[in-house]
Tab-separated table of C-alpha atoms in Angstrom:
chain	number	residue	atom	x	y	z
G	519	MET	CA	11.310	-7.248	10.667
G	520	GLU	CA	9.478	-4.374	9.006
G	521	ALA	CA	8.693	-1.472	11.301
G	522	THR	CA	5.222	-1.677	12.830
G	523	LYS	CA	2.788	0.564	11.028
G	524	SER	CA	0.720	3.156	12.804
G	525	CYS	CA	-2.450	1.641	14.246
G	526	LEU	CA	-5.917	3.177	14.048
G	527	PHE	CA	-6.532	2.428	17.728
G	528	HIS	CA	-3.116	3.353	19.124
G	529	ASN	CA	-3.476	4.716	22.691
G	530	ILE	CA	-7.249	4.072	22.650
G	531	ALA	CA	-8.568	1.597	25.219
G	532	GLU	CA	-10.226	-1.518	23.790
G	533	THR	CA	-13.349	-0.730	25.830
G	534	GLU	CA	-13.697	2.571	23.931
G	535	GLN	CA	-13.132	1.236	20.447
G	536	GLU	CA	-16.553	-0.267	19.776
G	537	SER	CA	-18.429	2.871	20.803
G	538	MET	CA	-16.038	5.012	18.764
G	539	MET	CA	-16.606	2.941	15.638
G	540	LYS	CA	-20.352	3.462	16.039
G	541	CYS	CA	-19.777	7.173	16.520
G	542	PHE	CA	-17.665	7.308	13.355
G	543	LYS	CA	-20.195	5.133	11.499
G	544	THR	CA	-17.544	2.709	10.272
G	545	PHE	CA	-18.286	-0.613	8.636
G	546	ILE	CA	-16.268	-3.654	7.610
G	547	LYS	CA	-16.332	-5.623	4.365
G	548	THR	CA	-14.455	-8.760	3.335
G	549	TYR	CA	-13.150	-9.346	-0.200
G	550	ASN	CA	-11.660	-12.352	-1.948
G	551	ALA	CA	-8.470	-12.178	-4.007
G	552	GLY	CA	-9.148	-10.511	-7.357
G	553	GLU	CA	-12.233	-8.615	-6.210
G	554	ILE	CA	-12.471	-4.872	-6.749
G	555	ILE	CA	-12.665	-3.050	-3.422
G	556	CYS	CA	-13.457	0.363	-4.867
G	557	PHE	CA	-13.354	2.516	-7.991
G	558	TYR	CA	-11.866	5.967	-7.628
G	559	SER	CA	-14.509	7.400	-9.939
G	560	ASP	CA	-17.102	6.933	-7.206
G	561	GLU	CA	-18.346	10.001	-5.355
G	562	ASP	CA	-17.662	8.386	-1.994
G	563	LYS	CA	-15.171	10.498	-0.067
G	564	GLY	CA	-14.523	7.849	2.566
G	565	ILE	CA	-11.231	6.218	3.399
G	566	GLY	CA	-10.436	2.540	3.742
G	567	ILE	CA	-8.053	0.810	6.118
G	568	ILE	CA	-6.714	-2.677	5.418
G	569	GLU	CA	-7.262	-4.691	8.602
G	570	GLU	CA	-6.279	-8.087	7.196
G	571	GLY	CA	-4.859	-9.266	3.892
G	572	SER	CA	-3.455	-7.194	1.042
G	573	ALA	CA	-4.538	-5.132	-1.960
G	574	SER	CA	-3.106	-3.019	-4.759
G	575	VAL	CA	-3.975	0.417	-6.108
G	576	ILE	CA	-3.981	-0.081	-9.873
G	577	HIS	CA	-3.972	2.422	-12.732
G	578	SER	CA	-5.373	0.853	-15.910
G	579	LEU	CA	-4.652	2.286	-19.368
G	580	ALA	CA	-6.832	2.189	-22.464
G	581	SER	CA	-4.225	-0.086	-24.086
G	582	GLY	CA	-5.006	-2.741	-21.485
G	583	SER	CA	-1.719	-2.378	-19.607
G	584	GLN	CA	-1.680	-1.440	-15.959
G	585	THR	CA	0.638	0.004	-13.344
G	586	ILE	CA	0.549	-0.779	-9.645
G	587	LEU	CA	0.625	2.605	-7.953
G	588	GLU	CA	0.767	1.217	-4.461
G	589	TYR	CA	0.815	-2.086	-2.618
G	590	LEU	CA	-1.359	-2.168	0.516
G	591	SER	CA	-1.024	-4.498	3.492
G	592	ALA	CA	-2.488	-4.603	6.994
G	593	GLY	CA	-2.455	-1.140	8.540
G	594	ASP	CA	-2.376	0.753	5.234
G	595	ILE	CA	-4.909	3.433	4.340
G	596	PHE	CA	-6.406	4.294	0.943
G	597	GLY	CA	-9.041	6.474	-0.685
G	598	GLN	CA	-9.531	8.746	-3.666
G	599	LEU	CA	-8.731	11.749	-1.464
G	600	PHE	CA	-5.076	10.694	-1.640
G	601	TYR	CA	-4.846	10.627	-5.438
G	602	PHE	CA	-5.042	13.780	-7.526
G	603	HIS	CA	-4.631	11.953	-10.803
G	604	GLY	CA	-6.104	13.472	-13.955
G	605	ALA	CA	-7.982	10.248	-14.747
G	606	ARG	CA	-9.001	8.855	-11.384
G	607	GLU	CA	-11.765	6.854	-13.049
G	608	ASN	CA	-9.001	4.532	-14.277
G	609	ILE	CA	-7.778	3.829	-10.740
G	610	THR	CA	-9.101	0.893	-8.725
G	611	VAL	CA	-8.223	-0.881	-5.503
G	612	GLU	CA	-8.100	-4.654	-5.951
G	613	ALA	CA	-7.706	-7.333	-3.288
G	614	THR	CA	-4.605	-9.449	-3.882
G	615	SER	CA	-5.528	-11.896	-1.113
G	616	LYS	CA	-8.555	-12.394	1.116
G	617	CYS	CA	-8.918	-8.918	2.520
G	618	VAL	CA	-10.789	-7.296	5.426
G	619	VAL	CA	-11.334	-3.552	5.037
G	620	ARG	CA	-12.756	-0.995	7.460
G	621	PHE	CA	-14.386	2.032	5.827
G	622	ILE	CA	-14.730	5.416	7.535
G	623	ASP	CA	-16.708	8.359	6.193
G	624	TYR	CA	-14.396	11.338	5.726
G	625	GLU	CA	-16.918	13.797	7.186
G	626	HIS	CA	-16.920	11.951	10.500
G	627	ILE	CA	-13.159	12.331	10.708
G	628	VAL	CA	-12.930	16.064	10.107
G	629	LYS	CA	-15.975	17.240	12.065
G	630	ARG	CA	-15.952	17.508	15.826
G	631	CYS	CA	-17.705	14.677	17.643
G	632	GLU	CA	-21.110	15.891	18.891
G	633	ARG	CA	-20.599	13.964	22.115
G	634	ALA	CA	-17.166	15.529	22.626
G	635	CYS	CA	-15.646	12.051	22.551
G	636	PRO	CA	-12.331	12.317	24.444
G	637	HIS	CA	-10.651	9.907	22.053
G	638	HIS	CA	-11.687	11.654	18.848
G	639	SER	CA	-8.503	13.724	18.739
G	640	GLN	CA	-6.387	10.629	19.378
G	641	LEU	CA	-8.039	8.736	16.521
G	642	VAL	CA	-7.575	11.681	14.138
G	643	ASN	CA	-3.925	11.854	15.195
G	644	ASN	CA	-3.570	8.122	14.516
G	645	ILE	CA	-5.042	8.556	11.043
G	646	LEU	CA	-2.590	11.378	10.347
G	647	CYS	CA	0.260	9.054	11.366
G	648	MET	CA	-1.109	6.422	8.991
G	649	ILE	CA	-1.211	9.006	6.213
G	650	SER	CA	2.427	9.815	7.024
G	651	ASP	CA	3.278	6.127	6.564
G	652	LYS	CA	1.400	6.202	3.271
G	653	THR	CA	3.325	9.261	2.110
G	654	GLN	CA	6.602	7.473	2.805
G	655	SER	CA	5.431	4.485	0.759
G	656	VAL	CA	4.447	6.713	-2.186
G	657	CYS	CA	7.794	8.530	-2.008
G	658	GLU	CA	9.617	5.193	-2.082
G	659	HIS	CA	7.704	4.217	-5.208
G	660	LEU	CA	8.561	7.539	-6.846
G	661	GLU	CA	12.216	6.964	-5.990
G	662	VAL	CA	12.065	3.590	-7.746
G	663	LEU	CA	10.304	4.965	-10.821
G	664	SER	CA	12.773	7.862	-11.069
G	665	GLN	CA	15.508	5.372	-11.989
G	666	ARG	CA	16.103	5.305	-15.735
G	667	SER	CA	16.860	1.653	-16.374
G	668	ILE	CA	15.160	-1.602	-15.386
G	669	ARG	CA	18.355	-2.650	-13.620
G	670	GLU	CA	18.411	0.539	-11.521
G	671	ARG	CA	14.724	0.190	-10.659
G	672	LEU	CA	15.192	-3.393	-9.507
G	673	ILE	CA	18.250	-2.574	-7.403
G	674	THR	CA	16.606	0.473	-5.818
G	675	TYR	CA	13.464	-1.461	-4.953
G	676	PHE	CA	15.407	-4.417	-3.549
G	677	GLU	CA	17.480	-2.052	-1.420
G	678	ILE	CA	14.271	-0.557	-0.001
G	679	LEU	CA	12.871	-4.008	0.811
G	680	SER	CA	16.161	-5.087	2.372
G	681	ALA	CA	16.230	-1.987	4.585
G	682	LYS	CA	12.610	-2.472	5.648
G	683	ASN	CA	13.255	-6.077	6.621
G	684	ASN	CA	16.675	-5.373	8.164
G	685	SER	CA	17.913	-8.333	6.164
G	686	ASP	CA	19.488	-9.171	2.827
G	687	THR	CA	16.813	-11.856	2.459
G	688	PHE	CA	13.170	-10.948	1.939
G	689	THR	CA	9.967	-11.975	0.175
G	690	LEU	CA	8.358	-9.826	-2.488
G	691	PRO	CA	4.915	-8.607	-1.384
G	692	PHE	CA	3.444	-9.624	-4.743
G	693	THR	CA	3.957	-11.870	-7.779
G	694	MET	CA	6.684	-11.402	-10.367
G	695	SER	CA	4.081	-10.232	-12.862
G	696	SER	CA	2.877	-7.631	-10.388
G	697	LEU	CA	6.484	-6.613	-9.747
G	698	ALA	CA	6.779	-5.653	-13.425
G	699	ASP	CA	3.575	-3.626	-13.097
G	700	TYR	CA	4.913	-1.945	-9.941
G	701	LEU	CA	8.166	-1.059	-11.703
G	702	SER	CA	6.218	-0.081	-14.850
G	703	VAL	CA	8.465	-2.188	-17.087
G	704	ASP	CA	8.077	-5.027	-19.579
G	705	ARG	CA	7.981	-8.368	-17.761
G	706	SER	CA	10.245	-10.202	-20.228
G	707	ALA	CA	12.834	-7.429	-20.092
G	708	MET	CA	12.639	-7.462	-16.295
G	709	SER	CA	13.128	-11.244	-16.208
G	710	ASN	CA	16.212	-10.894	-18.395
G	711	GLU	CA	17.660	-8.243	-16.090
G	712	LEU	CA	16.976	-10.398	-13.031
G	713	CYS	CA	18.961	-13.200	-14.676
G	714	HIS	CA	21.846	-10.792	-15.396
G	715	LEU	CA	21.891	-9.663	-11.751
G	716	ARG	CA	21.856	-13.306	-10.638
G	717	ASP	CA	24.676	-14.247	-13.017
G	718	GLU	CA	26.727	-11.350	-11.627
G	719	GLY	CA	26.234	-12.732	-8.113
G	720	LEU	CA	24.317	-9.669	-6.937
G	721	ILE	CA	21.078	-11.521	-6.214
G	722	SER	CA	19.725	-15.030	-5.809
G	723	PHE	CA	16.061	-15.908	-5.893
G	724	GLN	CA	13.514	-18.687	-5.984
G	725	LYS	CA	10.052	-17.599	-7.033
G	726	ASN	CA	9.444	-14.436	-4.984
G	727	HIS	CA	12.053	-15.125	-2.280
G	728	PHE	CA	15.183	-13.005	-2.780
G	729	THR	CA	18.631	-12.572	-1.289
G	730	VAL	CA	20.709	-9.572	-2.357
G	731	GLN	CA	24.452	-9.046	-2.121
G	732	PHE	CA	24.963	-5.498	-3.287
G	733	PRO	CA	28.381	-3.937	-2.598
G	734	SER	CA	28.473	-1.316	0.144
G	735	SER	CA	28.362	2.220	-1.174
């Protein structure tokens, strides 16, 4: 099983959560698969937390191609504050399944609660832990993209998924087409490399369900 992600309400009593969310002026929105959750060109400095479902942070190019910068699932955090890209107006967050998102205004996180809410510090600490989880995810993606060949990118990514699931068998968090976008490679070339890895007995797969058999290093 994948390690449990940091929770927004960790160590905060359920009886306190509703009043805290009013204090922080949070709100929840639901999106269907394919809907745009936000554009990073907006002036909104808030952050979003995926409560249910999944989404992707996508960088679109003028050529029409796109790269998945990050895959988001329940417990993940996002917002333009976390991306210092030169063309943030080309970055969007798109729901990849029915998705429930809680939005929090950044100013209400960094300023001290006027009512001296005893759980404010705990919630800020929880958010920092969530950002730490996010940083790890981004670093993993950079590790994958640092590999020079499609084969090396696939193997590195599969090794990460295998480690996260504590199993040689796992399910991709997105479609094969999205996998190519995540790896920033041509889909046909990726499909060919997957077949080579299968023929070599290093992987087996059916749709997005994979089993890997990489030799121990």
